[in-house]
Each structure stands twice: as C-alpha cells, then as structure tokens.
GROMACS .gro file of C-alpha atoms in nm:
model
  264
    1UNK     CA    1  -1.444   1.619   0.138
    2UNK     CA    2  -1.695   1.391   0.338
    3UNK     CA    3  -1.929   1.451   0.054
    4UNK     CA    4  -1.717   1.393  -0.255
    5UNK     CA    5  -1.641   1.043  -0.041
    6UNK     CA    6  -1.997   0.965  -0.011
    7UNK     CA    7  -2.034   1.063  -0.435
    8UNK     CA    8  -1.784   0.837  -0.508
    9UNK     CA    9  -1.878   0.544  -0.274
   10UNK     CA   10  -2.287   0.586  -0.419
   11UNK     CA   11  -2.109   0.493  -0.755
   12UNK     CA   12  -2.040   0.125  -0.647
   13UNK     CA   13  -2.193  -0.134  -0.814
   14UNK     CA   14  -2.423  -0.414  -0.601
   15UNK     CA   15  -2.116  -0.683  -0.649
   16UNK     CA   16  -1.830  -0.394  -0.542
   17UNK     CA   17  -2.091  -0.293  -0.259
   18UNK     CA   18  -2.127  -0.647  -0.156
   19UNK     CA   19  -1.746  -0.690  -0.131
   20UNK     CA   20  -1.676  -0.394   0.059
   21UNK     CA   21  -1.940  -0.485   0.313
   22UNK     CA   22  -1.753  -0.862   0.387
   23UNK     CA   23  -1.420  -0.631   0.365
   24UNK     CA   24  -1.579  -0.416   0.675
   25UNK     CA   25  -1.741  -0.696   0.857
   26UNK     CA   26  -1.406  -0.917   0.830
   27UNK     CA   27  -1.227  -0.619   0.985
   28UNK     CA   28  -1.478  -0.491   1.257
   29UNK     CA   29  -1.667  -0.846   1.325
   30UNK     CA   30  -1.985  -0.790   1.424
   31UNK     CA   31  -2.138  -0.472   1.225
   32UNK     CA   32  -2.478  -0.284   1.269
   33UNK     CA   33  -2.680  -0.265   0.949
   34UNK     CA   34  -2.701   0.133   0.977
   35UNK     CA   35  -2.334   0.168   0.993
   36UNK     CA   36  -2.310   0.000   0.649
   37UNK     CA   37  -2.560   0.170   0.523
   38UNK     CA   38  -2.426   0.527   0.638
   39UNK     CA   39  -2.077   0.365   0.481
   40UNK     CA   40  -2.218   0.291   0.162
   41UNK     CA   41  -2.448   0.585   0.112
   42UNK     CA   42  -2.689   0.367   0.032
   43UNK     CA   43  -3.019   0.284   0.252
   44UNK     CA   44  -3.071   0.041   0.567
   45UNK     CA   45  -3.347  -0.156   0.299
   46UNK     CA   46  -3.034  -0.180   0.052
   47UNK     CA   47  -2.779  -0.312   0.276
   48UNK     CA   48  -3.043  -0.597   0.427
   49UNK     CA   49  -3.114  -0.734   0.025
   50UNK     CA   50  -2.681  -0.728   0.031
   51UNK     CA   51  -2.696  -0.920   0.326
   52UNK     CA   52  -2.970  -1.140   0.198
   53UNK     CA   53  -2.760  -1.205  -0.114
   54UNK     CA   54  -2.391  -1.270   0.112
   55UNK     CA   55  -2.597  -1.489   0.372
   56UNK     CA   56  -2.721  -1.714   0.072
   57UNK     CA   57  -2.372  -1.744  -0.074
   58UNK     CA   58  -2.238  -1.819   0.272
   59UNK     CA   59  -2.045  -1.588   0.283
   60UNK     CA   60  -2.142  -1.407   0.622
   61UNK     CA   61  -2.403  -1.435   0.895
   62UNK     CA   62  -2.722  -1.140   0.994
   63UNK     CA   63  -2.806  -1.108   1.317
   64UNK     CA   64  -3.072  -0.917   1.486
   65UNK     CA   65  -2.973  -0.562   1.293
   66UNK     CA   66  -2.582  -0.669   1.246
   67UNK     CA   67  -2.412  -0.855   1.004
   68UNK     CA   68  -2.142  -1.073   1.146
   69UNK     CA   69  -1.868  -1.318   0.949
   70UNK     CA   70  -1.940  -1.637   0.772
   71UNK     CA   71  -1.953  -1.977   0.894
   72UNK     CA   72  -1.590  -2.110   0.942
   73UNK     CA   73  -1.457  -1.745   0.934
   74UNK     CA   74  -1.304  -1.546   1.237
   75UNK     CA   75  -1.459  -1.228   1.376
   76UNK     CA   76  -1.122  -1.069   1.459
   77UNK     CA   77  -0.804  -1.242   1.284
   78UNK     CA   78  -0.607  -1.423   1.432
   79UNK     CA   79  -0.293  -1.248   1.470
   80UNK     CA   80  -0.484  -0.944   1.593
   81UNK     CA   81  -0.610  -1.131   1.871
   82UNK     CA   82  -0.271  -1.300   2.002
   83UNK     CA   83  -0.126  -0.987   2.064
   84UNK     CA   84  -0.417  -0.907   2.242
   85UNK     CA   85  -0.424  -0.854   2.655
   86UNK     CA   86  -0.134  -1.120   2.638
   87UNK     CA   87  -0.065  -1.088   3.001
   88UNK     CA   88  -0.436  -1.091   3.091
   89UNK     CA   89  -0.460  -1.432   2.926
   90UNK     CA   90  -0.197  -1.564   3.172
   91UNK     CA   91  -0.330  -1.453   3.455
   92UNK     CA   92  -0.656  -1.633   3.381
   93UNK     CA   93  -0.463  -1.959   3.279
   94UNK     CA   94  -0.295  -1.949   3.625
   95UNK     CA   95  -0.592  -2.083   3.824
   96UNK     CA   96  -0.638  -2.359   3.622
   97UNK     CA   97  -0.369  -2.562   3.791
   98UNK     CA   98  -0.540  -2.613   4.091
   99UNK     CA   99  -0.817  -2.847   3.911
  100UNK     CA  100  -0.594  -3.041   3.672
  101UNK     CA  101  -0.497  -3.361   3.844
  102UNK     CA  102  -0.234  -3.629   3.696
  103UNK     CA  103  -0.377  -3.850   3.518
  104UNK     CA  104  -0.637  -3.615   3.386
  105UNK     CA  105  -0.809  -3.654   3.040
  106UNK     CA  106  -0.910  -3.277   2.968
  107UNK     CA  107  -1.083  -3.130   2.622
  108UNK     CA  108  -0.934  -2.760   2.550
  109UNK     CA  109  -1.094  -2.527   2.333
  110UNK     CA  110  -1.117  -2.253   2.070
  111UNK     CA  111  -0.974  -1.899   2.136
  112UNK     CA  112  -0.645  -1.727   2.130
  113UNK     CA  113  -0.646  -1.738   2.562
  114UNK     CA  114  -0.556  -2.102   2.592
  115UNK     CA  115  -0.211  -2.030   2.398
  116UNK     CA  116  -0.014  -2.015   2.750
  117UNK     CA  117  -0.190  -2.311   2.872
  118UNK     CA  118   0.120  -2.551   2.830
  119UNK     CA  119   0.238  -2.336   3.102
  120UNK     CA  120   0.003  -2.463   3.347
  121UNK     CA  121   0.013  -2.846   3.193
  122UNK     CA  122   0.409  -2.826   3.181
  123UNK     CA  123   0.449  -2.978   3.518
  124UNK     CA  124   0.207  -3.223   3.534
  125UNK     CA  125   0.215  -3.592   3.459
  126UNK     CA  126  -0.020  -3.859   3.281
  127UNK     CA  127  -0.230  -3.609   3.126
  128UNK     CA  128  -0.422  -3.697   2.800
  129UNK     CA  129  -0.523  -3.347   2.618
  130UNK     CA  130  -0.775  -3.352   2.326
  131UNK     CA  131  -0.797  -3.048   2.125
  132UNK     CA  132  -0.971  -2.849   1.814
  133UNK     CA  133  -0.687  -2.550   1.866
  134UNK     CA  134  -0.355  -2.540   1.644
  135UNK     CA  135  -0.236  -2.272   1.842
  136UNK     CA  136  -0.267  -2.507   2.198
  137UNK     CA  137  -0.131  -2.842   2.014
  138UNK     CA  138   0.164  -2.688   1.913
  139UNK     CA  139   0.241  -2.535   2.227
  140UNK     CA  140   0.181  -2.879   2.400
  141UNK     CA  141   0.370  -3.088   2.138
  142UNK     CA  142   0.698  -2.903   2.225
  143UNK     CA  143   0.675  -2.774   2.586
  144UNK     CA  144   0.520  -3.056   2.773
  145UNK     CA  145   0.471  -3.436   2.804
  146UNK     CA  146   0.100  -3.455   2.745
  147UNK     CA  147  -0.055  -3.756   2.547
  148UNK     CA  148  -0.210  -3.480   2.259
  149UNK     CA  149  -0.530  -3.578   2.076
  150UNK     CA  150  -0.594  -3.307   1.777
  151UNK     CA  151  -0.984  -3.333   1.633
  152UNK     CA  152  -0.994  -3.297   1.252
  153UNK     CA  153  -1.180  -3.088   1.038
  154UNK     CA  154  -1.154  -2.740   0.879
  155UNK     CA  155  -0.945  -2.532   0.952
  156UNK     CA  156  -1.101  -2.212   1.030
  157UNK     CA  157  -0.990  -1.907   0.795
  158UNK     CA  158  -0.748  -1.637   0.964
  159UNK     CA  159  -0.750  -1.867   1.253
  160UNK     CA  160  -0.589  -2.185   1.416
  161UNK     CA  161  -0.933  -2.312   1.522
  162UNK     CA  162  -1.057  -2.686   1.412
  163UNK     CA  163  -1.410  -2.702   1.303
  164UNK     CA  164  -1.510  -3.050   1.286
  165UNK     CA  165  -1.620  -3.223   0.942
  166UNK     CA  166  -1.928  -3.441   0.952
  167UNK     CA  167  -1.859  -3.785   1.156
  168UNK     CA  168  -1.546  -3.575   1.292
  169UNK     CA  169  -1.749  -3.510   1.659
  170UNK     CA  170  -1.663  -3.636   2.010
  171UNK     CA  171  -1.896  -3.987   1.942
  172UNK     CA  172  -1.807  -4.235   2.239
  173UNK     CA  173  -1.439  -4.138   2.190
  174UNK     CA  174  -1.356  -3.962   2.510
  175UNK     CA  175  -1.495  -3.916   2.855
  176UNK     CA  176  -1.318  -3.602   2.987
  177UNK     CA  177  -1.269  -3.504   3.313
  178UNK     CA  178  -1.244  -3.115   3.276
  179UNK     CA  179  -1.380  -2.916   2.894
  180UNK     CA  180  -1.177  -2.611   2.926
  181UNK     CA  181  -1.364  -2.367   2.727
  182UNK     CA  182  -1.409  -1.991   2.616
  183UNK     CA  183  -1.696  -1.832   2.476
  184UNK     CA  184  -1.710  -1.508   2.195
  185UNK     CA  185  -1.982  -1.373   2.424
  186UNK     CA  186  -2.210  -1.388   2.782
  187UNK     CA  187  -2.543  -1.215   2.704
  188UNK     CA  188  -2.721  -1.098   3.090
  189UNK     CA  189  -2.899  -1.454   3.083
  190UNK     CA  190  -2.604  -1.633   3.103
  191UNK     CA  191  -2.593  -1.804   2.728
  192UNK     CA  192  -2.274  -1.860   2.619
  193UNK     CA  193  -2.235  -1.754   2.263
  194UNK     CA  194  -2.062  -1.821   1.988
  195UNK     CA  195  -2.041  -1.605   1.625
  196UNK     CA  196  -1.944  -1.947   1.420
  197UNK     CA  197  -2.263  -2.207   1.408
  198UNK     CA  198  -1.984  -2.464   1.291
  199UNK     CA  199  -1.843  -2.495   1.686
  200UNK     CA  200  -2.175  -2.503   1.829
  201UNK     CA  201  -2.252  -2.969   1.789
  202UNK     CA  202  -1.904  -3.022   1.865
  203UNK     CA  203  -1.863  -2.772   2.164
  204UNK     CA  204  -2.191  -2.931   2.301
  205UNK     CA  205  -2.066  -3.258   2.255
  206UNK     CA  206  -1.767  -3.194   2.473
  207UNK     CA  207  -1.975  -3.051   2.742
  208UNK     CA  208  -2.222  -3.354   2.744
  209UNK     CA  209  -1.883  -3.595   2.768
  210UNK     CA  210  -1.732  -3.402   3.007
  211UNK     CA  211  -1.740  -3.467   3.429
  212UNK     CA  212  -1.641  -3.150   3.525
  213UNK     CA  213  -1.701  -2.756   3.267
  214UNK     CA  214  -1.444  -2.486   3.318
  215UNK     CA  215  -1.544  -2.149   3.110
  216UNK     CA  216  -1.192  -1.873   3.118
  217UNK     CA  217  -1.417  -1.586   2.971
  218UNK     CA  218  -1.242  -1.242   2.988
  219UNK     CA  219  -1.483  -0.949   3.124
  220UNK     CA  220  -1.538  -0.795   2.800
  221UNK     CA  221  -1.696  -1.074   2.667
  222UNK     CA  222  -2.006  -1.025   2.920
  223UNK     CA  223  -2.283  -0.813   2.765
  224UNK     CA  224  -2.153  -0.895   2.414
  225UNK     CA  225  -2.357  -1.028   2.117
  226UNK     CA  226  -2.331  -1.330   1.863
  227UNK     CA  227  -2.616  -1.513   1.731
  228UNK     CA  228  -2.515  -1.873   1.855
  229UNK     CA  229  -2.564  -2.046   2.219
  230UNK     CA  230  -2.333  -2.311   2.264
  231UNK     CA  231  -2.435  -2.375   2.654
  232UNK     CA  232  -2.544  -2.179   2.925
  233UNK     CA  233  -2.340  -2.038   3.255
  234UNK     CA  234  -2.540  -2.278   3.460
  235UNK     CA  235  -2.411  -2.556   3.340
  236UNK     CA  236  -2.016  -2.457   3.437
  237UNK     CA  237  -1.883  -2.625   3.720
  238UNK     CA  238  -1.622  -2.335   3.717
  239UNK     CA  239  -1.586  -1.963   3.587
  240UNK     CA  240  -1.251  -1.810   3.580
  241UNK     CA  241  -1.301  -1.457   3.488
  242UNK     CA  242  -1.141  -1.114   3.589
  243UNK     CA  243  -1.481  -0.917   3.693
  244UNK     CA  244  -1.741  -1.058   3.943
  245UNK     CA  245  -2.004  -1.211   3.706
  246UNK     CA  246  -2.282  -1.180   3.912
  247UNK     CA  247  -2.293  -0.833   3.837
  248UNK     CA  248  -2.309  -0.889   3.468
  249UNK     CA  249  -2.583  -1.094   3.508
  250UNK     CA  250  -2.968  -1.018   3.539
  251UNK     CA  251  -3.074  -1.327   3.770
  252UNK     CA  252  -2.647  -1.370   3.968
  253UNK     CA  253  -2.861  -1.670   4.130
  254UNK     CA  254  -2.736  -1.906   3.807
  255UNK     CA  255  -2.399  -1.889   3.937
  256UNK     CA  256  -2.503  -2.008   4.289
  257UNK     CA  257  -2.387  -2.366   4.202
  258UNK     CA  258  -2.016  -2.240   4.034
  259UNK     CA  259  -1.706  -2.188   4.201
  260UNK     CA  260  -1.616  -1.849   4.094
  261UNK     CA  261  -1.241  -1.773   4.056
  262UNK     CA  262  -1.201  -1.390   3.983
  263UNK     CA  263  -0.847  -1.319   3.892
  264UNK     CA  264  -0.707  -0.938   3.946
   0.00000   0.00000   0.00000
C-alpha cells in the first residue's frame, strides 16, 4: 500500500505538487524540506526549486531547511489555536493585573493568549487599550470600559490578527505605558521570533513607544524556530511564562534585569 501511495503521488504535476506542499505547510506550519520531499516522492533538490517558485509568488516563506507560511498567513489557524491550552492562557493572563494601573495606556498584541485579557482589564478604570487583535477588541468592546484603539491594516488570513498597511504604524500616536506582547518563538539566545515578517516594523514600533515590555510566552514556545526577530528577551521589563526561562536559555544572565513571573 505505502508504495502504490508513493506511485500515485510521483504522478503529480509541478503546479499539483506545488499546491499540496502550501496544503501541508498551512496545516503543519513550519515544515522540514525532507519531509516534503519524502511526501512527494520526489527529491530534497525538487522540493527547494517548489519552494523557490511559492516564495517568489508569495505564497510561503523558506527557512533554514523548512518551509513555513506566507507573509500575512497563520502558521496554525485560528480556531485550532483558541481551543488550545485554554486554561493555560488564563493562568498566564492572571499576573498581569498586578502591573496595570488606572489610568494606564497599554498596546496588546497578536496571539490567541490575550483572548481572556478583558478579564484582567474588567475591573479597572481609565484605561486606554490600543490593539492589532480582533479577537482582544471584541472581548474589550463588550466586557469592559476601556477607551479601545484598533490599528488598521490587513487582516491576517485564518486569523484575527491586524497587520498594518503602509503609513498604518505606531508614528508619534501613542506613548504606552506597558506593550503586552507574545512571541511564535524564543530561540536559546533570547530572540523573540516571529513566522510573519509583516508584524515585525509595527511590533518594534510598539516596543520603542513603550515605558514598560511585558512578553506572556507559553513554555513551548522556547527552543522553537521562525525566521523573524522582532526583539530580544533583554529588552522585556517582564516575562510571564510557566517554565523558569533561564533554563531555556544558553547565557540565563539576559534575564538578570527582568522580573520573572513563572505561573504553575
């Protein structure tokens, strides 16, 4: 059977090839060059000119031996991750409350773990919230009495992320006191990394307008891999996470000027 599967997939044409491969990487994310090739029955040279072809078209991303999803696509859709660790994604909201203070002017960003954040925002007063998310302005619009700013742009296929047209960036808009933000991935030098370049200006914006940098990065996201640094660990006034970082980390000495709030 494995072989008649491997006949039949040989027998693809380069355009039906092509299309299965964005098919697999919109469904894994991030996928290793061999694996496609070993899918296809075709060889690791083969799938590279594919890639080659897709990148031009913009139609996905290569990193170093993977092949991840487009600019202005999602790795994982959306749905699939809000039903993800749900509970987990409260827990790590929780801590947040003790560095919002009325009166606050706070940036939140991409990623399906700031949905429950109206919880923590619920109770407090004079709060201006600016926001790329969908997911977190509609939450806020009907469960609290925040002051909501929504950045326009594109809106981010299989996703309720914002990715900011040209002229669409922070500019001398805002000076926040707190960028709540997630990152994709934490490679063992601390970068904090993205999979779509189109969040990287605006996300760096934020952080250069911002008084105070709170990252809420999940423990599987340490070690990971996307081709895009956004910012750097060092540069986080605050990490709420549920591991201890420093032993994801080759030098734990970058986090010596963060307060650290591990959650159980």
């Amino acid at each position: 059977m494995p072989a008649s599967l491997s006949t039949k997939v040989t027998k693809l044409s380069a355009e039906e090839r092509r299309r299965h491969i964005i098919e697999s990487i919109a469904r894994l994310g991030g996928t290793p060059v061999m694996n496609l090739a070993q899918e296809h029955g075709v060889t690791s040279q083969t799938i590279r000119r594919d890639l080659q072809e897709l990148e031009s078209r913009g139609l996905i991303q290569k990193g170093h031996g993977v092949a991840l999803p487009g600019p202005g696509s999602t790795a994982i859709a959306y749905k699939d991750r809000n039903a993800h660790q749900t509970e987990l994604k409260r827990r790590l909201m929780a801590p947040l409350a003790e560095f919002i203070q009325p009166g606050s002017t706070i940036y939140v960003g991409l990623g399906t773990t700031f949905n429950s954040i109206h919880e923590v925002l619920r109770d407090r007063s004079r709060l201006i919230v600016a926001t790329s998310n969908l997911g977190v302005a509609y939450a806020c619009t009907f469960n609290t009495t925040v002051t909501l700013y929504l950045f326009g742009g594109y809106v981010r296929r299989n996703d309720t992320a914002i990715l900011a047209a040209m002229g669409g960036g922070v500019g001398n808009t805002f000076k926040f006191d707190l960028a709540i933000l997630g990152a994709n991935a934490i490679d063992e030098d601390g970068a904090v990394l993205a999979h779509d370049p189109l969040e990287v200006s605006f996300v760096q914006e934020v952080i250069a307008a911002s008084r105070q940098v709170i990252f809420v990065v999940q423990a599987d996201k340490f070690g990971g891999r996307a081709p895009h640094a956004i910012s750097h660990l060092r540069h986080a006034s605050v990490l709420i996470t549920n591991c201890d970082p420093r032993t994801k980390l080759k030098d734990p000495a970058i986090l010596n000027a963060t307060h650290i709030v591990q959650v159980k």
